[in-house]
Amino acid sequence: KFNSFDWRINMSTNYKFKILLVGAAAVGKTSLIERFVKSQFATDYKITVGVSILTKDVEYERGQFATLSIWDIGGQVKFSFIRTTFYKGSHGALLVFDLSRADTWEQIKNWKAEVNQFAGNIPMVLIGNKLDLLEAVGEVIDREECQRWAEEIGSIYIETSAKLGQRVEDGFVELTRRIVKGAS
Ligand code: GDP
Ligand code: MG
């Protein structure tokens, strides 16, 4: 029998977006996805081999859902055939750096350029991950500069901890909202 809950689920699947996480090795791309999709965090370092894709429905506005296919890539991005497949047809990207390692922030502009080159001018959200390490490591990155740069590229800056689960969902939701705005 028809019920309102089924109706909501059926109405929720009109948007399907491919999104990417890019950024230097070990910034926490895989961890952010695992946290968002499975509500898990693993401390052991697993190198992502090839490309992995996970799917999750996200509620980007109350009662409005989109299905995200979330693409995660390892160090193989240097091979052009993998790179082409990875970027092709993507709707949005999270640009991820590690708040405890300044070099990962310095590389962000290159990652943005690469997304633009292979996927065009798609929505992006800047993510400073490992917020939980800030207290122990101290501030090694000018976070106001991150904020300014995000605004400059018409984006926003969000600080996350995949370890503690802080603001991880916000990153995915904000990106989805930006994609929907551009699509409608
Ligand atoms: P990737 O190479 O960008 O996919 O990075 P991973 O997700 O594999 O994470 C690299 C390492 O950083 C792993 O040891 C993770 O456990 C750790 N890590 C990831 N996110 C966080 C975080 O928010 N806080 C802390 N303290 N460690 C993290
Ligand atoms: Mg990984």
PDB file of C-alpha atoms and ligand atoms in Angstrom:
ATOM      1  CA  LYS A   1       0.000   0.000   0.000  1.00  0.00           C
ATOM      2  CA  PHE A   2       1.178   3.480  -0.845  1.00  0.00           C
ATOM      3  CA  ASN A   3       2.456   5.456   2.117  1.00  0.00           C
ATOM      4  CA  SER A   4       3.998   8.867   2.458  1.00  0.00           C
ATOM      5  CA  PHE A   5       7.391   7.517   3.476  1.00  0.00           C
ATOM      6  CA  ASP A   6       7.800   5.523   0.250  1.00  0.00           C
ATOM      7  CA  TRP A   7       6.607   8.524  -1.670  1.00  0.00           C
ATOM      8  CA  ARG A   8       9.328  10.676  -0.149  1.00  0.00           C
ATOM      9  CA  ILE A   9      12.013   8.139  -1.001  1.00  0.00           C
ATOM     10  CA  ASN A  10      10.777   7.890  -4.582  1.00  0.00           C
ATOM     11  CA  MET A  11      10.677  11.628  -4.980  1.00  0.00           C
ATOM     12  CA  SER A  12      14.176  11.991  -3.593  1.00  0.00           C
ATOM     13  CA  THR A  13      16.191  10.369  -6.316  1.00  0.00           C
ATOM     14  CA  ASN A  14      15.938  12.890  -9.114  1.00  0.00           C
ATOM     15  CA  TYR A  15      19.393  14.323  -8.592  1.00  0.00           C
ATOM     16  CA  LYS A  16      22.450  12.137  -9.106  1.00  0.00           C
ATOM     17  CA  PHE A  17      25.831  13.768  -8.810  1.00  0.00           C
ATOM     18  CA  LYS A  18      29.365  12.567  -9.207  1.00  0.00           C
ATOM     19  CA  ILE A  19      31.699  14.235  -6.762  1.00  0.00           C
ATOM     20  CA  LEU A  20      35.436  13.976  -6.209  1.00  0.00           C
ATOM     21  CA  LEU A  21      37.835  14.398  -3.328  1.00  0.00           C
ATOM     22  CA  VAL A  22      41.224  15.747  -4.317  1.00  0.00           C
ATOM     23  CA  GLY A  23      44.283  16.802  -2.351  1.00  0.00           C
ATOM     24  CA  ALA A  24      47.739  15.622  -1.319  1.00  0.00           C
ATOM     25  CA  ALA A  25      48.421  12.106  -0.020  1.00  0.00           C
ATOM     26  CA  ALA A  26      47.313  11.398   3.559  1.00  0.00           C
ATOM     27  CA  VAL A  27      45.263  14.573   4.060  1.00  0.00           C
ATOM     28  CA  GLY A  28      42.287  12.366   4.956  1.00  0.00           C
ATOM     29  CA  LYS A  29      40.270  12.049   1.739  1.00  0.00           C
ATOM     30  CA  THR A  30      39.454   8.368   2.276  1.00  0.00           C
ATOM     31  CA  SER A  31      38.786   8.999   5.978  1.00  0.00           C
ATOM     32  CA  LEU A  32      36.306  11.801   5.211  1.00  0.00           C
ATOM     33  CA  ILE A  33      34.405   9.506   2.840  1.00  0.00           C
ATOM     34  CA  GLU A  34      34.381   6.623   5.330  1.00  0.00           C
ATOM     35  CA  ARG A  35      33.157   8.957   8.049  1.00  0.00           C
ATOM     36  CA  PHE A  36      30.430  10.415   5.854  1.00  0.00           C
ATOM     37  CA  VAL A  37      29.240   7.189   4.242  1.00  0.00           C
ATOM     38  CA  LYS A  38      29.808   4.617   7.008  1.00  0.00           C
ATOM     39  CA  SER A  39      30.220   6.727  10.161  1.00  0.00           C
ATOM     40  CA  GLN A  40      33.562   5.020  10.730  1.00  0.00           C
ATOM     41  CA  PHE A  41      37.121   6.114  11.305  1.00  0.00           C
ATOM     42  CA  ALA A  42      40.231   3.927  10.992  1.00  0.00           C
ATOM     43  CA  THR A  43      43.575   5.046  12.370  1.00  0.00           C
ATOM     44  CA  ASP A  44      45.610   2.564  10.354  1.00  0.00           C
ATOM     45  CA  TYR A  45      46.896   4.085   7.151  1.00  0.00           C
ATOM     46  CA  LYS A  46      45.526   2.288   4.097  1.00  0.00           C
ATOM     47  CA  ILE A  47      46.723   3.502   0.739  1.00  0.00           C
ATOM     48  CA  THR A  48      43.843   3.840  -1.667  1.00  0.00           C
ATOM     49  CA  VAL A  49      44.568   1.647  -4.662  1.00  0.00           C
ATOM     50  CA  GLY A  50      43.104   2.800  -7.945  1.00  0.00           C
ATOM     51  CA  VAL A  51      39.732   4.493  -7.741  1.00  0.00           C
ATOM     52  CA  SER A  52      36.983   3.590  -5.284  1.00  0.00           C
ATOM     53  CA  ILE A  53      33.408   4.761  -5.571  1.00  0.00           C
ATOM     54  CA  LEU A  54      30.848   4.884  -2.766  1.00  0.00           C
ATOM     55  CA  THR A  55      27.247   5.994  -3.037  1.00  0.00           C
ATOM     56  CA  LYS A  56      25.243   7.901  -0.470  1.00  0.00           C
ATOM     57  CA  ASP A  57      22.016   9.896  -0.398  1.00  0.00           C
ATOM     58  CA  VAL A  58      22.426  13.334   1.108  1.00  0.00           C
ATOM     59  CA  GLU A  59      19.661  15.602   2.392  1.00  0.00           C
ATOM     60  CA  TYR A  60      20.797  18.970   1.056  1.00  0.00           C
ATOM     61  CA  GLU A  61      17.604  20.780   2.096  1.00  0.00           C
ATOM     62  CA  ARG A  62      14.862  19.548   4.373  1.00  0.00           C
ATOM     63  CA  GLY A  63      13.118  16.709   2.519  1.00  0.00           C
ATOM     64  CA  GLN A  64      15.315  17.167  -0.569  1.00  0.00           C
ATOM     65  CA  PHE A  65      17.732  14.387  -1.378  1.00  0.00           C
ATOM     66  CA  ALA A  66      20.443  13.832  -3.942  1.00  0.00           C
ATOM     67  CA  THR A  67      22.366  10.644  -4.627  1.00  0.00           C
ATOM     68  CA  LEU A  68      26.093  11.227  -4.549  1.00  0.00           C
ATOM     69  CA  SER A  69      28.567   8.892  -6.135  1.00  0.00           C
ATOM     70  CA  ILE A  70      31.743   9.792  -4.307  1.00  0.00           C
ATOM     71  CA  TRP A  71      34.998   9.117  -6.132  1.00  0.00           C
ATOM     72  CA  ASP A  72      38.203   8.572  -4.200  1.00  0.00           C
ATOM     73  CA  ILE A  73      41.558   8.215  -5.884  1.00  0.00           C
ATOM     74  CA  GLY A  74      44.952   7.075  -4.662  1.00  0.00           C
ATOM     75  CA  GLY A  75      48.346   8.223  -5.890  1.00  0.00           C
ATOM     76  CA  GLN A  76      47.628   6.955  -9.410  1.00  0.00           C
ATOM     77  CA  VAL A  77      46.306  10.302 -10.568  1.00  0.00           C
ATOM     78  CA  LYS A  78      49.588  10.760 -12.443  1.00  0.00           C
ATOM     79  CA  PHE A  79      48.500   8.155 -15.002  1.00  0.00           C
ATOM     80  CA  SER A  80      46.547  10.074 -17.597  1.00  0.00           C
ATOM     81  CA  PHE A  81      44.035   7.325 -18.455  1.00  0.00           C
ATOM     82  CA  ILE A  82      42.980   7.027 -14.810  1.00  0.00           C
ATOM     83  CA  ARG A  83      42.962  10.781 -14.442  1.00  0.00           C
ATOM     84  CA  THR A  84      40.603  11.231 -17.395  1.00  0.00           C
ATOM     85  CA  THR A  85      38.130   8.652 -16.073  1.00  0.00           C
ATOM     86  CA  PHE A  86      38.328  10.068 -12.572  1.00  0.00           C
ATOM     87  CA  TYR A  87      37.513  13.656 -13.516  1.00  0.00           C
ATOM     88  CA  LYS A  88      35.181  13.060 -16.453  1.00  0.00           C
ATOM     89  CA  GLY A  89      31.567  14.082 -15.881  1.00  0.00           C
ATOM     90  CA  SER A  90      32.038  15.146 -12.272  1.00  0.00           C
ATOM     91  CA  HIS A  91      29.673  17.756 -10.852  1.00  0.00           C
ATOM     92  CA  GLY A  92      31.653  18.979  -7.862  1.00  0.00           C
ATOM     93  CA  ALA A  93      34.829  18.518  -5.836  1.00  0.00           C
ATOM     94  CA  LEU A  94      36.068  18.785  -2.284  1.00  0.00           C
ATOM     95  CA  LEU A  95      39.565  20.317  -2.200  1.00  0.00           C
ATOM     96  CA  VAL A  96      41.134  18.776   0.894  1.00  0.00           C
ATOM     97  CA  PHE A  97      44.264  19.794   2.790  1.00  0.00           C
ATOM     98  CA  ASP A  98      45.674  18.836   6.204  1.00  0.00           C
ATOM     99  CA  LEU A  99      45.628  21.590   8.855  1.00  0.00           C
ATOM    100  CA  SER A 100      48.732  20.052  10.454  1.00  0.00           C
ATOM    101  CA  ARG A 101      50.880  20.133   7.257  1.00  0.00           C
ATOM    102  CA  ALA A 102      51.471  23.468   5.522  1.00  0.00           C
ATOM    103  CA  ASP A 103      52.710  21.893   2.271  1.00  0.00           C
ATOM    104  CA  THR A 104      49.292  20.309   1.702  1.00  0.00           C
ATOM    105  CA  TRP A 105      47.708  23.786   1.726  1.00  0.00           C
ATOM    106  CA  GLU A 106      50.393  25.111  -0.623  1.00  0.00           C
ATOM    107  CA  GLN A 107      49.414  22.395  -3.124  1.00  0.00           C
ATOM    108  CA  ILE A 108      45.703  23.238  -3.102  1.00  0.00           C
ATOM    109  CA  LYS A 109      45.909  25.721  -5.981  1.00  0.00           C
ATOM    110  CA  ASN A 110      47.442  23.012  -8.166  1.00  0.00           C
ATOM    111  CA  TRP A 111      44.614  20.644  -7.281  1.00  0.00           C
ATOM    112  CA  LYS A 112      42.044  23.262  -8.159  1.00  0.00           C
ATOM    113  CA  ALA A 113      43.790  23.888 -11.483  1.00  0.00           C
ATOM    114  CA  GLU A 114      43.741  20.172 -12.212  1.00  0.00           C
ATOM    115  CA  VAL A 115      40.011  19.922 -11.476  1.00  0.00           C
ATOM    116  CA  ASN A 116      39.369  22.911 -13.749  1.00  0.00           C
ATOM    117  CA  GLN A 117      41.511  21.438 -16.489  1.00  0.00           C
ATOM    118  CA  PHE A 118      39.819  18.034 -16.579  1.00  0.00           C
ATOM    119  CA  ALA A 119      36.310  18.704 -15.226  1.00  0.00           C
ATOM    120  CA  GLY A 120      35.728  22.349 -16.109  1.00  0.00           C
ATOM    121  CA  ASN A 121      34.427  25.075 -13.838  1.00  0.00           C
ATOM    122  CA  ILE A 122      32.506  22.913 -11.340  1.00  0.00           C
ATOM    123  CA  PRO A 123      31.535  23.854  -7.755  1.00  0.00           C
ATOM    124  CA  MET A 124      34.183  23.169  -5.119  1.00  0.00           C
ATOM    125  CA  VAL A 125      34.376  23.405  -1.344  1.00  0.00           C
ATOM    126  CA  LEU A 126      37.681  23.944   0.462  1.00  0.00           C
ATOM    127  CA  ILE A 127      38.213  21.523   3.360  1.00  0.00           C
ATOM    128  CA  GLY A 128      40.846  21.922   6.091  1.00  0.00           C
ATOM    129  CA  ASN A 129      40.879  18.458   7.695  1.00  0.00           C
ATOM    130  CA  LYS A 130      42.382  17.130  10.961  1.00  0.00           C
ATOM    131  CA  LEU A 131      41.028  20.002  13.023  1.00  0.00           C
ATOM    132  CA  ASP A 132      41.500  17.784  16.088  1.00  0.00           C
ATOM    133  CA  LEU A 133      45.300  18.054  15.674  1.00  0.00           C
ATOM    134  CA  LEU A 134      45.331  21.845  15.820  1.00  0.00           C
ATOM    135  CA  GLU A 135      45.790  22.018  19.574  1.00  0.00           C
ATOM    136  CA  ALA A 136      48.761  19.647  19.647  1.00  0.00           C
ATOM    137  CA  VAL A 137      50.485  20.792  16.455  1.00  0.00           C
ATOM    138  CA  GLY A 138      49.654  24.493  16.678  1.00  0.00           C
ATOM    139  CA  GLU A 139      48.596  26.731  13.799  1.00  0.00           C
ATOM    140  CA  VAL A 140      50.973  26.014  10.901  1.00  0.00           C
ATOM    141  CA  ILE A 141      48.635  27.483   8.243  1.00  0.00           C
ATOM    142  CA  ASP A 142      47.136  30.975   8.089  1.00  0.00           C
ATOM    143  CA  ARG A 143      43.499  29.940   8.261  1.00  0.00           C
ATOM    144  CA  GLU A 144      42.236  33.440   7.463  1.00  0.00           C
ATOM    145  CA  GLU A 145      44.085  33.140   4.172  1.00  0.00           C
ATOM    146  CA  CYS A 146      42.233  29.871   3.524  1.00  0.00           C
ATOM    147  CA  GLN A 147      38.978  31.689   4.197  1.00  0.00           C
ATOM    148  CA  ARG A 148      39.929  34.555   1.879  1.00  0.00           C
ATOM    149  CA  TRP A 149      41.057  32.263  -0.931  1.00  0.00           C
ATOM    150  CA  ALA A 150      37.852  30.214  -0.717  1.00  0.00           C
ATOM    151  CA  GLU A 151      35.811  33.414  -1.081  1.00  0.00           C
ATOM    152  CA  GLU A 152      38.011  34.543  -3.958  1.00  0.00           C
ATOM    153  CA  ILE A 153      37.172  31.394  -5.916  1.00  0.00           C
ATOM    154  CA  GLY A 154      33.474  31.786  -5.077  1.00  0.00           C
ATOM    155  CA  SER A 155      33.550  28.971  -2.561  1.00  0.00           C
ATOM    156  CA  ILE A 156      33.540  28.406   1.175  1.00  0.00           C
ATOM    157  CA  TYR A 157      36.033  27.074   3.685  1.00  0.00           C
ATOM    158  CA  ILE A 158      35.065  24.349   6.167  1.00  0.00           C
ATOM    159  CA  GLU A 159      37.278  22.859   8.887  1.00  0.00           C
ATOM    160  CA  THR A 160      36.643  19.185   9.567  1.00  0.00           C
ATOM    161  CA  SER A 161      37.837  16.275  11.635  1.00  0.00           C
ATOM    162  CA  ALA A 162      37.240  12.893  10.043  1.00  0.00           C
ATOM    163  CA  LYS A 163      38.478  11.432  13.309  1.00  0.00           C
ATOM    164  CA  LEU A 164      35.868  13.095  15.487  1.00  0.00           C
ATOM    165  CA  GLY A 165      33.241  13.549  12.785  1.00  0.00           C
ATOM    166  CA  GLN A 166      33.230  17.339  13.069  1.00  0.00           C
ATOM    167  CA  ARG A 167      31.547  19.153  10.153  1.00  0.00           C
ATOM    168  CA  VAL A 168      32.234  16.277   7.737  1.00  0.00           C
ATOM    169  CA  GLU A 169      28.605  16.115   6.655  1.00  0.00           C
ATOM    170  CA  ASP A 170      28.537  19.915   6.218  1.00  0.00           C
ATOM    171  CA  GLY A 171      31.259  19.644   3.589  1.00  0.00           C
ATOM    172  CA  PHE A 172      29.263  17.184   1.481  1.00  0.00           C
ATOM    173  CA  VAL A 173      25.965  19.015   2.040  1.00  0.00           C
ATOM    174  CA  GLU A 174      27.420  22.418   1.117  1.00  0.00           C
ATOM    175  CA  LEU A 175      28.948  21.023  -2.040  1.00  0.00           C
ATOM    176  CA  THR A 176      25.634  19.388  -2.998  1.00  0.00           C
ATOM    177  CA  ARG A 177      23.751  22.660  -2.421  1.00  0.00           C
ATOM    178  CA  ARG A 178      26.154  24.481  -4.701  1.00  0.00           C
ATOM    179  CA  ILE A 179      25.765  21.863  -7.414  1.00  0.00           C
ATOM    180  CA  VAL A 180      21.957  21.982  -7.156  1.00  0.00           C
ATOM    181  CA  LYS A 181      21.999  25.796  -7.400  1.00  0.00           C
ATOM    182  CA  GLY A 182      24.005  25.575 -10.598  1.00  0.00           C
ATOM    183  CA  ALA A 183      21.820  22.791 -12.013  1.00  0.00           C
ATOM    184  CA  SER A 184      18.431  24.437 -11.484  1.00  0.00           C
TER     185      SER A 184
HETATM  186  P1  GDP B   1      44.146  10.098   2.015  1.00  0.00           P
HETATM  187  O1  GDP B   1      45.461   9.626   1.499  1.00  0.00           O
HETATM  188  O2  GDP B   1      43.939  11.558   1.695  1.00  0.00           O
HETATM  189  O3  GDP B   1      43.004   9.240   1.562  1.00  0.00           O
HETATM  190  O4  GDP B   1      44.214  10.024   3.621  1.00  0.00           O
HETATM  191  P2  GDP B   1      43.629   8.905   4.610  1.00  0.00           P
HETATM  192  O5  GDP B   1      42.156   9.047   4.751  1.00  0.00           O
HETATM  193  O6  GDP B   1      44.137   7.577   4.215  1.00  0.00           O
HETATM  194  O7  GDP B   1      44.258   9.381   5.996  1.00  0.00           O
HETATM  195  C1  GDP B   1      45.663   9.459   6.190  1.00  0.00           C
HETATM  196  C2  GDP B   1      45.974   9.349   7.666  1.00  0.00           C
HETATM  197  O8  GDP B   1      45.459  10.482   8.366  1.00  0.00           O
HETATM  198  C3  GDP B   1      45.368   8.101   8.330  1.00  0.00           C
HETATM  199  O9  GDP B   1      46.277   7.598   9.273  1.00  0.00           O
HETATM  200  C4  GDP B   1      44.133   8.646   9.007  1.00  0.00           C
HETATM  201  O10 GDP B   1      43.768   7.878  10.123  1.00  0.00           O
HETATM  202  C5  GDP B   1      44.577  10.049   9.392  1.00  0.00           C
HETATM  203  N1  GDP B   1      43.464  11.003   9.471  1.00  0.00           N
HETATM  204  C6  GDP B   1      42.524  11.231   8.528  1.00  0.00           C
HETATM  205  N2  GDP B   1      41.654  12.187   8.930  1.00  0.00           N
HETATM  206  C7  GDP B   1      42.055  12.568  10.171  1.00  0.00           C
HETATM  207  C8  GDP B   1      41.562  13.510  11.131  1.00  0.00           C
HETATM  208  O11 GDP B   1      40.557  14.214  10.937  1.00  0.00           O
HETATM  209  N3  GDP B   1      42.265  13.632  12.295  1.00  0.00           N
HETATM  210  C9  GDP B   1      43.382  12.883  12.548  1.00  0.00           C
HETATM  211  N4  GDP B   1      43.973  13.079  13.727  1.00  0.00           N
HETATM  212  N5  GDP B   1      43.861  11.977  11.684  1.00  0.00           N
HETATM  213  C10 GDP B   1      43.212  11.827  10.495  1.00  0.00           C
HETATM  214 MG    MG B   2      43.019   7.615   0.265  1.00  0.00          MG
END
